[in-house]
XYZ file of C-alpha atoms in Angstrom:
585
model
C 0.000 0.000 0.000
C 2.810 2.356 0.915
C 4.755 1.788 -2.346
C 1.609 2.181 -4.453
C 0.734 5.437 -2.674
C 4.283 6.776 -3.142
C 4.235 5.745 -6.818
C 0.912 7.524 -7.398
C 2.242 10.729 -5.781
C 5.410 10.552 -7.876
C 3.332 10.034 -11.039
C 1.280 13.137 -10.284
C 4.528 15.121 -10.039
C 5.847 13.680 -13.332
C 2.650 14.592 -15.177
C 2.375 18.221 -14.021
C 0.830 20.341 -16.824
C 3.283 22.508 -18.710
C 6.254 20.132 -18.579
C 7.764 19.005 -21.891
C 8.135 15.227 -21.516
C 11.499 13.667 -22.400
C 13.286 10.355 -21.882
C 15.132 11.789 -18.860
C 12.242 13.524 -17.097
C 9.511 10.932 -17.770
C 10.591 7.459 -18.831
C 13.639 7.100 -16.576
C 11.714 8.099 -13.418
C 8.877 5.751 -14.504
C 11.356 2.863 -14.794
C 12.447 3.690 -11.245
C 8.834 3.498 -9.989
C 8.251 0.189 -11.790
C 11.452 -1.250 -10.367
C 10.537 -0.233 -6.827
C 7.164 -1.964 -7.185
C 8.724 -5.078 -8.751
C 11.077 -5.413 -5.769
C 8.151 -5.463 -3.351
C 5.611 -7.454 -5.357
C 8.014 -9.828 -7.187
C 8.914 -11.910 -4.118
C 5.251 -12.136 -3.015
C 4.186 -13.425 -6.446
C 7.161 -15.794 -6.543
C 6.447 -17.238 -3.101
C 2.820 -17.798 -4.105
C 4.218 -20.290 -6.671
C 6.923 -22.012 -4.634
C 5.432 -22.176 -1.130
C 1.724 -21.706 -1.626
C 0.672 -22.007 2.007
C -2.698 -20.689 3.152
C -0.963 -17.607 4.608
C 0.915 -16.787 1.404
C -2.203 -17.222 -0.679
C -4.056 -14.868 1.596
C -1.321 -12.232 1.286
C -1.090 -12.669 -2.480
C -4.848 -12.552 -3.030
C -5.156 -9.449 -0.838
C -2.556 -7.619 -2.971
C -3.426 -8.816 -6.452
C -6.467 -6.537 -7.033
C -4.424 -3.521 -5.845
C -1.640 -4.313 -8.312
C -4.059 -4.931 -11.177
C -5.938 -1.692 -10.454
C -2.658 0.267 -10.361
C -1.411 -1.159 -13.656
C -4.752 -0.389 -15.368
C -4.631 3.156 -13.974
C -1.243 3.615 -15.652
C -2.263 1.982 -18.924
C -5.449 4.096 -19.141
C -3.887 7.376 -18.019
C -4.622 9.956 -20.702
C -1.880 12.380 -19.488
C 0.686 9.545 -19.515
C -0.417 8.435 -22.993
C -0.153 12.002 -24.306
C 3.320 12.327 -22.755
C 4.545 9.184 -24.567
C 2.954 10.438 -27.800
C 4.740 13.770 -27.397
C 8.072 11.931 -27.012
C 7.364 9.788 -30.119
C 6.505 12.931 -32.122
C 9.437 15.033 -30.870
C 12.420 15.883 -33.146
C 14.706 14.004 -30.691
C 12.936 10.668 -31.259
C 14.953 10.009 -34.426
C 18.191 10.176 -32.391
C 17.010 7.523 -29.885
C 18.709 4.130 -29.810
C 16.745 1.180 -31.239
C 16.046 -0.014 -27.672
C 14.615 3.359 -26.604
C 12.452 3.618 -29.719
C 11.085 0.141 -28.951
C 10.289 1.146 -25.364
C 8.178 4.046 -26.626
C 6.466 2.180 -29.484
C 5.670 -0.821 -27.219
C 4.204 1.576 -24.634
C 1.977 3.270 -27.232
C 0.811 -0.136 -28.491
C 0.046 -1.255 -24.918
C -1.954 1.917 -24.222
C -4.146 1.079 -27.226
C -4.497 -2.553 -26.048
C -5.575 -1.289 -22.616
C -8.447 0.729 -24.027
C -6.931 4.205 -23.846
C -9.267 5.348 -26.630
C -12.460 4.023 -25.028
C -15.263 6.158 -23.535
C -15.187 6.357 -19.712
C -17.917 3.736 -19.145
C -16.090 1.222 -21.336
C -12.774 2.002 -19.643
C -14.432 1.186 -16.322
C -15.735 -2.072 -17.811
C -12.222 -2.920 -19.055
C -10.911 -2.405 -15.528
C -13.643 -4.595 -13.991
C -12.956 -7.369 -16.525
C -9.196 -7.232 -15.904
C -9.601 -7.371 -12.116
C -11.958 -10.318 -12.300
C -9.718 -12.177 -14.775
C -6.648 -11.880 -12.566
C -8.698 -13.256 -9.658
C -10.091 -16.180 -11.726
C -6.684 -17.129 -13.118
C -5.189 -17.224 -9.633
C -8.068 -19.387 -8.390
C -7.529 -21.762 -11.337
C -3.908 -22.279 -10.251
C -4.919 -22.757 -6.605
C -7.565 -25.353 -7.512
C -5.015 -27.279 -9.545
C -2.452 -27.250 -6.738
C -5.113 -28.321 -4.226
C -6.369 -31.123 -6.490
C -2.816 -32.468 -6.855
C -2.339 -32.346 -3.074
C -5.717 -33.981 -2.393
C -5.021 -37.334 -4.058
C -2.662 -39.970 -2.770
C -2.594 -43.744 -2.637
C -1.134 -45.544 0.342
C 0.408 -48.881 -0.696
C 1.307 -51.502 1.876
C 2.143 -54.413 -0.419
C 5.387 -53.835 -2.315
C 4.350 -56.370 -4.970
C 1.911 -53.738 -6.277
C 4.916 -51.547 -7.198
C 6.675 -54.215 -9.315
C 8.462 -52.689 -12.303
C 9.107 -49.345 -10.592
C 12.731 -48.387 -9.967
C 14.296 -48.720 -6.531
C 14.768 -44.951 -6.368
C 11.072 -44.305 -7.167
C 10.007 -46.812 -4.500
C 12.414 -45.244 -2.033
C 10.974 -41.792 -2.772
C 7.448 -43.176 -2.177
C 8.629 -44.703 1.097
C 10.061 -41.329 2.214
C 6.720 -39.667 1.407
C 4.856 -42.224 3.493
C 7.305 -41.805 6.386
C 6.833 -38.015 6.248
C 3.141 -38.661 6.992
C 3.962 -41.209 9.698
C 2.786 -44.088 7.523
C 4.448 -47.399 6.806
C 4.768 -48.653 3.230
C 4.708 -46.336 0.240
C 2.765 -43.212 -0.747
C 2.005 -42.424 -4.394
C 0.988 -38.869 -5.305
C 0.151 -36.772 -8.382
C 3.273 -34.599 -8.448
C 4.951 -35.358 -11.761
C 7.962 -37.436 -10.586
C 5.617 -39.739 -8.638
C 3.009 -39.957 -11.426
C 5.668 -40.600 -14.067
C 7.291 -43.364 -12.008
C 3.979 -45.268 -11.931
C 2.567 -44.566 -15.408
C 5.872 -45.422 -17.139
C 7.174 -48.343 -15.076
C 4.534 -50.013 -12.867
C 3.662 -53.484 -14.190
C 0.279 -53.437 -12.443
C -2.123 -52.216 -15.134
C -4.904 -51.478 -12.654
C -2.561 -49.244 -10.634
C -1.611 -47.379 -13.799
C -5.282 -46.949 -14.702
C -6.061 -45.646 -11.217
C -3.321 -43.007 -11.188
C -4.052 -42.035 -14.817
C -7.703 -41.472 -13.916
C -6.775 -39.266 -10.957
C -4.226 -37.320 -13.046
C -6.444 -36.870 -16.116
C -9.338 -35.550 -13.991
C -7.419 -33.111 -11.755
C -9.484 -30.070 -10.744
C -12.553 -31.224 -12.692
C -16.105 -32.592 -12.444
C -14.828 -36.175 -12.923
C -12.597 -38.662 -11.138
C -11.903 -39.413 -7.469
C -12.400 -35.803 -6.309
C -15.146 -34.913 -8.790
C -16.483 -31.395 -8.253
C -14.278 -30.636 -5.264
C -11.769 -28.305 -6.974
C -13.665 -27.992 -10.250
C -12.087 -25.514 -12.666
C -14.979 -25.894 -15.134
C -17.018 -22.861 -13.977
C -13.831 -20.760 -13.805
C -12.946 -21.648 -17.409
C -16.456 -20.697 -18.570
C -16.126 -17.294 -16.935
C -12.503 -16.747 -18.028
C -13.390 -17.372 -21.691
C -16.508 -15.201 -21.541
C -14.614 -12.280 -19.975
C -11.645 -12.604 -22.340
C -14.016 -12.525 -25.297
C -15.808 -9.453 -23.949
C -12.470 -7.743 -23.299
C -11.294 -8.401 -26.873
C -14.573 -7.095 -28.354
C -14.345 -3.998 -26.184
C -10.934 -3.263 -27.760
C -12.239 -3.768 -31.286
C -10.970 -7.295 -31.926
C -13.227 -10.034 -33.302
C -12.083 -12.474 -30.578
C -9.464 -12.995 -27.877
C -7.102 -14.880 -30.204
C -6.738 -11.729 -32.329
C -5.988 -9.661 -29.228
C -3.391 -12.212 -28.105
C -1.613 -12.101 -31.491
C -1.430 -8.287 -31.426
C 1.780 -8.598 -29.364
C 3.218 -11.690 -31.103
C 5.188 -12.309 -34.297
C 2.491 -14.308 -36.072
C 0.368 -12.051 -38.243
C -3.075 -13.649 -37.981
C -5.054 -16.502 -36.472
C -5.338 -17.947 -39.988
C -1.543 -18.012 -40.302
C -1.171 -19.822 -36.963
C -3.874 -22.347 -37.839
C -2.329 -23.006 -41.244
C 1.053 -23.549 -39.610
C -0.372 -26.034 -37.080
C -2.499 -27.896 -39.639
C 0.397 -28.232 -42.071
C 2.561 -29.659 -39.306
C -0.249 -32.056 -38.400
C -0.554 -33.207 -41.997
C 3.154 -34.050 -42.010
C 3.339 -35.564 -38.528
C 0.092 -37.549 -38.344
C 1.028 -40.397 -40.742
C 4.201 -40.898 -38.702
C 2.187 -40.852 -35.433
C -0.326 -43.407 -36.825
C 2.535 -45.739 -37.740
C 4.157 -45.295 -34.304
C 0.911 -46.085 -32.498
C 0.332 -49.154 -34.686
C 3.844 -50.365 -33.876
C 3.157 -49.829 -30.158
C -0.134 -51.793 -30.378
C 1.642 -54.706 -32.053
C 4.408 -54.610 -29.472
C 1.931 -54.651 -26.525
C 0.047 -57.546 -28.138
C 3.232 -59.558 -28.686
C 4.677 -58.771 -25.266
C 1.625 -59.262 -23.019
C -1.177 -60.342 -25.349
C -2.771 -56.917 -24.801
C -5.667 -56.500 -27.232
C -6.852 -53.022 -26.212
C -4.048 -50.490 -25.729
C -5.344 -47.731 -23.427
C -3.894 -44.291 -22.562
C -2.566 -45.647 -19.236
C -0.584 -48.278 -21.202
C 1.130 -45.934 -23.642
C 4.035 -44.587 -21.552
C 4.625 -48.089 -20.120
C 4.887 -49.919 -23.451
C 6.672 -46.980 -25.115
C 9.436 -47.215 -22.532
C 9.691 -50.994 -23.045
C 9.712 -50.573 -26.841
C 12.434 -47.917 -26.609
C 14.457 -50.332 -24.501
C 14.022 -53.105 -27.059
C 14.700 -50.933 -30.138
C 17.385 -48.626 -28.805
C 18.608 -50.485 -25.735
C 17.793 -47.340 -23.784
C 15.997 -46.971 -20.474
C 15.566 -43.640 -18.649
C 16.152 -45.375 -15.294
C 19.472 -46.942 -16.363
C 20.626 -43.437 -17.398
C 19.717 -41.835 -14.052
C 22.907 -42.834 -12.164
C 24.943 -40.969 -14.822
C 23.097 -37.700 -14.215
C 23.603 -36.646 -10.573
C 22.350 -33.064 -10.334
C 25.601 -31.517 -8.974
C 27.568 -32.974 -11.924
C 24.886 -31.960 -14.471
C 25.028 -28.397 -13.122
C 28.821 -28.312 -13.316
C 28.669 -29.653 -16.878
C 25.998 -27.173 -17.939
C 27.873 -24.271 -16.360
C 31.118 -25.466 -17.982
C 29.396 -25.500 -21.385
C 28.068 -21.971 -20.943
C 31.484 -20.800 -19.740
C 33.088 -22.217 -22.916
C 30.393 -20.804 -25.215
C 30.176 -17.299 -23.788
C 33.439 -16.713 -21.924
C 31.791 -16.209 -18.535
C 32.082 -17.873 -15.108
C 29.321 -19.252 -12.889
C 30.098 -19.584 -9.184
C 28.157 -20.217 -5.959
C 26.916 -16.971 -4.378
C 26.706 -17.696 -0.638
C 25.026 -15.515 1.964
C 21.814 -14.754 0.046
C 18.550 -15.468 1.879
C 16.426 -18.272 0.340
C 12.865 -19.566 0.851
C 13.747 -23.255 1.320
C 16.880 -25.199 2.345
C 16.994 -26.876 -1.113
C 17.429 -23.522 -2.881
C 20.943 -22.457 -3.945
C 22.193 -19.107 -5.284
C 24.678 -18.542 -8.111
C 26.552 -15.587 -9.616
C 27.481 -14.990 -13.257
C 30.825 -13.215 -13.743
C 32.550 -11.866 -16.833
C 36.076 -12.835 -17.924
C 37.514 -10.155 -15.587
C 35.635 -11.653 -12.626
C 33.062 -8.835 -12.367
C 29.605 -10.063 -11.371
C 26.810 -9.236 -13.856
C 23.911 -11.465 -12.783
C 22.524 -13.783 -10.096
C 20.059 -16.640 -10.054
C 18.241 -18.821 -7.544
C 17.894 -22.555 -8.293
C 14.931 -24.381 -6.695
C 15.175 -27.881 -8.204
C 12.895 -30.317 -6.337
C 9.193 -31.171 -6.156
C 7.515 -30.627 -2.779
C 4.044 -29.963 -1.378
C 2.645 -26.424 -1.817
C 4.803 -25.807 -4.895
C 3.346 -25.263 -8.365
C 4.081 -28.167 -10.727
C 6.156 -27.862 -13.894
C 9.381 -25.949 -14.530
C 9.877 -22.256 -15.238
C 12.252 -19.321 -15.252
C 10.995 -16.042 -13.881
C 12.697 -12.712 -13.511
C 13.524 -11.447 -10.035
C 15.195 -8.167 -11.048
C 15.702 -6.776 -14.560
C 18.861 -5.175 -15.923
C 18.811 -1.399 -16.389
C 21.243 1.491 -16.484
C 20.882 4.145 -13.772
C 23.207 7.025 -14.666
C 26.736 5.609 -14.604
C 25.688 2.448 -12.767
C 24.132 -0.738 -14.174
C 21.566 -2.657 -12.107
C 22.401 -6.337 -12.620
C 19.583 -8.776 -13.413
C 18.622 -11.784 -11.319
C 16.364 -14.745 -12.047
C 14.417 -17.584 -10.428
C 15.013 -21.039 -11.933
C 12.395 -23.508 -10.716
C 12.006 -27.248 -11.470
C 10.170 -30.213 -9.942
C 12.735 -33.022 -9.948
C 12.711 -36.008 -7.585
C 14.511 -34.910 -4.390
C 17.702 -36.794 -3.422
C 17.387 -39.880 -1.246
C 19.472 -40.173 1.944
C 23.142 -40.744 1.171
C 22.995 -39.935 -2.530
C 22.659 -36.922 -4.829
C 19.467 -36.224 -6.789
C 19.628 -38.394 -9.926
C 17.967 -36.962 -13.040
C 16.439 -38.672 -16.052
C 17.668 -37.376 -19.399
C 14.236 -35.728 -19.818
C 14.962 -33.762 -16.649
C 18.436 -32.837 -17.907
C 16.678 -31.437 -21.013
C 14.260 -29.475 -18.812
C 17.143 -27.977 -16.842
C 19.001 -26.949 -20.023
C 15.759 -25.480 -21.425
C 14.991 -23.331 -18.390
C 18.624 -22.284 -18.105
C 18.381 -21.056 -21.716
C 15.571 -18.721 -20.594
C 17.737 -17.739 -17.634
C 20.687 -16.838 -19.884
C 18.358 -14.780 -22.106
C 17.356 -12.749 -19.051
C 20.779 -12.594 -17.360
C 23.160 -12.035 -20.282
C 21.268 -9.147 -21.857
C 23.333 -6.085 -22.738
C 20.267 -3.871 -23.156
C 20.220 -0.942 -20.721
C 16.526 0.031 -20.917
C 14.492 -1.850 -18.302
C 11.296 -2.295 -20.382
C 13.095 -4.200 -23.137
C 16.074 -5.815 -21.414
C 16.343 -9.589 -21.127
C 13.086 -11.388 -21.887
C 11.019 -8.191 -21.584
C 9.675 -6.804 -24.811
C 10.283 -10.123 -26.617
C 7.256 -11.580 -28.418
C 6.083 -14.801 -26.738
C 6.384 -16.720 -29.993
C 10.088 -15.776 -30.094
C 10.923 -16.147 -26.422
C 11.398 -19.940 -26.663
C 14.337 -19.659 -29.070
C 17.231 -19.416 -26.561
C 15.718 -22.151 -24.376
C 15.172 -24.605 -27.230
C 18.617 -23.802 -28.611
C 20.117 -24.819 -25.239
C 18.351 -28.214 -25.423
C 20.558 -29.233 -28.360
C 23.596 -29.350 -26.086
C 21.964 -32.001 -23.882
C 22.429 -34.379 -26.839
C 25.917 -33.183 -27.807
C 28.508 -35.976 -27.265
C 31.314 -33.606 -26.185
C 29.045 -31.902 -23.662
C 27.652 -35.198 -22.331
C 31.164 -36.636 -21.929
C 32.089 -33.588 -19.861
C 29.632 -34.378 -17.071
C 27.714 -37.672 -17.475
C 29.478 -39.951 -15.004
C 28.116 -42.697 -12.748
C 27.611 -41.126 -9.335
C 29.124 -44.136 -7.511
C 31.880 -45.442 -9.817
C 32.773 -42.221 -11.659
C 32.602 -44.226 -14.902
C 31.656 -42.022 -17.901
C 28.418 -42.588 -19.802
C 29.444 -45.165 -22.460
C 29.674 -43.885 -26.053
C 27.133 -46.464 -27.199
C 24.587 -45.013 -24.723
C 25.348 -41.503 -25.986
C 24.643 -42.682 -29.534
C 21.405 -44.331 -28.379
C 20.399 -41.102 -26.640
C 20.947 -39.207 -29.874
C 18.877 -41.787 -31.753
C 16.107 -41.434 -29.155
C 15.435 -37.831 -30.269
C 13.284 -39.167 -33.102
C 11.759 -42.084 -31.157
C 7.956 -41.565 -31.285
C 8.493 -37.983 -32.441
C 5.281 -38.238 -34.472
C 3.231 -38.978 -31.348
C 4.987 -36.207 -29.419
C 4.356 -33.690 -32.219
C 0.646 -34.391 -32.683
C 0.167 -34.137 -28.910
C 1.580 -30.597 -28.901
C -0.427 -29.706 -32.022
C -3.575 -30.911 -30.255
C -2.905 -28.490 -27.384
C -1.988 -25.611 -29.700
C -5.005 -25.967 -32.006
C -7.382 -26.473 -29.095
C -6.132 -23.266 -27.457
C -6.305 -21.251 -30.683
C -9.812 -22.374 -31.643
C -11.169 -22.136 -28.115
C -10.297 -18.437 -28.049
C -10.947 -17.659 -31.718
C -14.315 -19.400 -32.083
C -15.809 -18.504 -28.693
C -19.512 -17.677 -29.018
C -21.166 -16.035 -25.970
C -24.490 -17.660 -26.875
C -22.995 -21.161 -26.722
C -20.401 -20.822 -23.953
C -17.008 -22.517 -23.742
C -17.823 -25.847 -25.474
C -14.605 -27.274 -24.070
C -15.255 -30.937 -24.786
C -16.767 -30.232 -28.183
C -13.708 -28.200 -29.203
C -11.109 -30.645 -27.898
C -12.967 -33.610 -29.502
C -13.083 -31.866 -32.884
C -9.364 -31.084 -32.679
C -8.547 -34.656 -31.665
C -10.552 -36.036 -34.590
C -8.420 -33.905 -36.856
C -4.885 -34.240 -35.514
C -4.679 -36.776 -32.666
C -4.166 -40.522 -33.023
C -4.839 -41.396 -29.379
C -8.396 -40.773 -28.173
C -8.533 -40.535 -24.387
C -11.520 -41.905 -22.433
C -14.654 -39.773 -22.030
C -13.753 -38.889 -18.422
C -10.451 -37.231 -19.464
C -10.504 -33.554 -18.504
C -7.196 -32.224 -19.870
C -8.498 -28.634 -20.336
C -9.421 -28.396 -16.641
C -5.710 -28.537 -15.706
C -4.324 -26.649 -18.735
C -2.789 -23.890 -16.630
C -0.519 -22.633 -19.452
C -3.571 -21.080 -21.120
C -5.931 -20.468 -18.189
C -3.439 -19.214 -15.605
C -0.025 -18.861 -17.232
C -0.197 -16.186 -19.906
C -0.102 -18.500 -22.958
C -3.784 -17.992 -23.916
C -4.176 -18.214 -27.707
C -0.380 -18.443 -27.783
C 0.367 -22.043 -26.774
C 1.410 -22.777 -30.355
């Protein structure tokens, strides 16, 4: 409250009538105000994701409407808009650097997308819609976290866990012990779910955990209706559509693309459909091969979604001699980090070192400094690697502080790097699958994008000001190195014997990049097309039509049809809570 009040007072001073706005007397002080707010609000928003206790949620939810209201006030401020316009139209504008020109043009675009030109009543409606949407999106995330926490299965007979790795069973035993239970506890956090769905021989157990996972936060499954995101989705889509129409767009997908590289919804759809046309025949063949394999192996006549990961892993082992679990011992997290840092040091001529003495939110979190070749520090990041209760699932990089120049001084950037790997068991380091190594490299690519920027203007430094359909480039580029033999040889060593990952396994890993790539591609296309059409074709008279839309998309591009109870959209937080709406492609 105090920072917002101070910011509002400072804004009034900046916008005094009669002043000629310039970069120095308007935009630089504004960057200062934004930075001050980011330093107060950033940690609160971050902690909402990584330790979402009842108290943190309460604090976050109490502040969120205030923050949203403040940002709308700025984006609908006529004096501020006119000041930016005056700068853009001034003779000096031509002498601005490319970065400064982008700051101004992005700001003018964002004013228009915030309804600066609307009549007062419609501006008020825009504000009401935005406030309600931020509240709904937060609730969506909370429901999903609560639904994941709500389900667990206590197993007392180890025979039920046949096929699962020793480390996965040990992790389940630790979870049970933490709740003062004997035996093993299975949960819906991804490492636990993956360990069952991919390796457990017991088909009924796989079906049970698949059902719980595929119905999270929905009207179906073991907790049907308890954390149901269905009504939230209905309202989110209705309000997004109204918001887009208010701003003169035909639908929310068009509004979403206004800040992206793609030129039109038609262009995105064409892109996705062309990819589907190319990938689907390959996916059909891969699924057919998997069906035959399951029939030969276990006489399975009806391959179901809860069988796919299990038989895929077995088929990969037969065809490539590769098993994620046999690779794990070669990827202890400390060694993977050293290898990844060593790679980045070679590529970019920098150094990455531990940065002790920085306060963290959990004992598992570590802090690291990036230094240039002269040893001068230019960035920091936090690493929070393991899954735990009250932490959002998935993996992400988020900015903590952005780089900007303040007079002669540069404010160094810092980042949060968050994953959900299996925590280490007593007496050993955390052992990653190669998939998890890929995830780490991917998120670190985002981190480097944010931390290694040389741009001095806060609004466009690092990942800021980058279109969301371009922002994945550095992260996906980094993934390539996780398959590079030289890089793998530099760090992949057995955590007990120190023996390097054999060359034949490295070759098999490289071959695995195309294993079932058709199935993987059509799955992503299903999500991307569903998201695009959901937002483009929304009709207020007919409502969300979630199942109708996803079924139509699946008929077109998917080769695996999930059971009727599957509620994937209900947990699709990328598009309903994570900023990827009509941009998942």
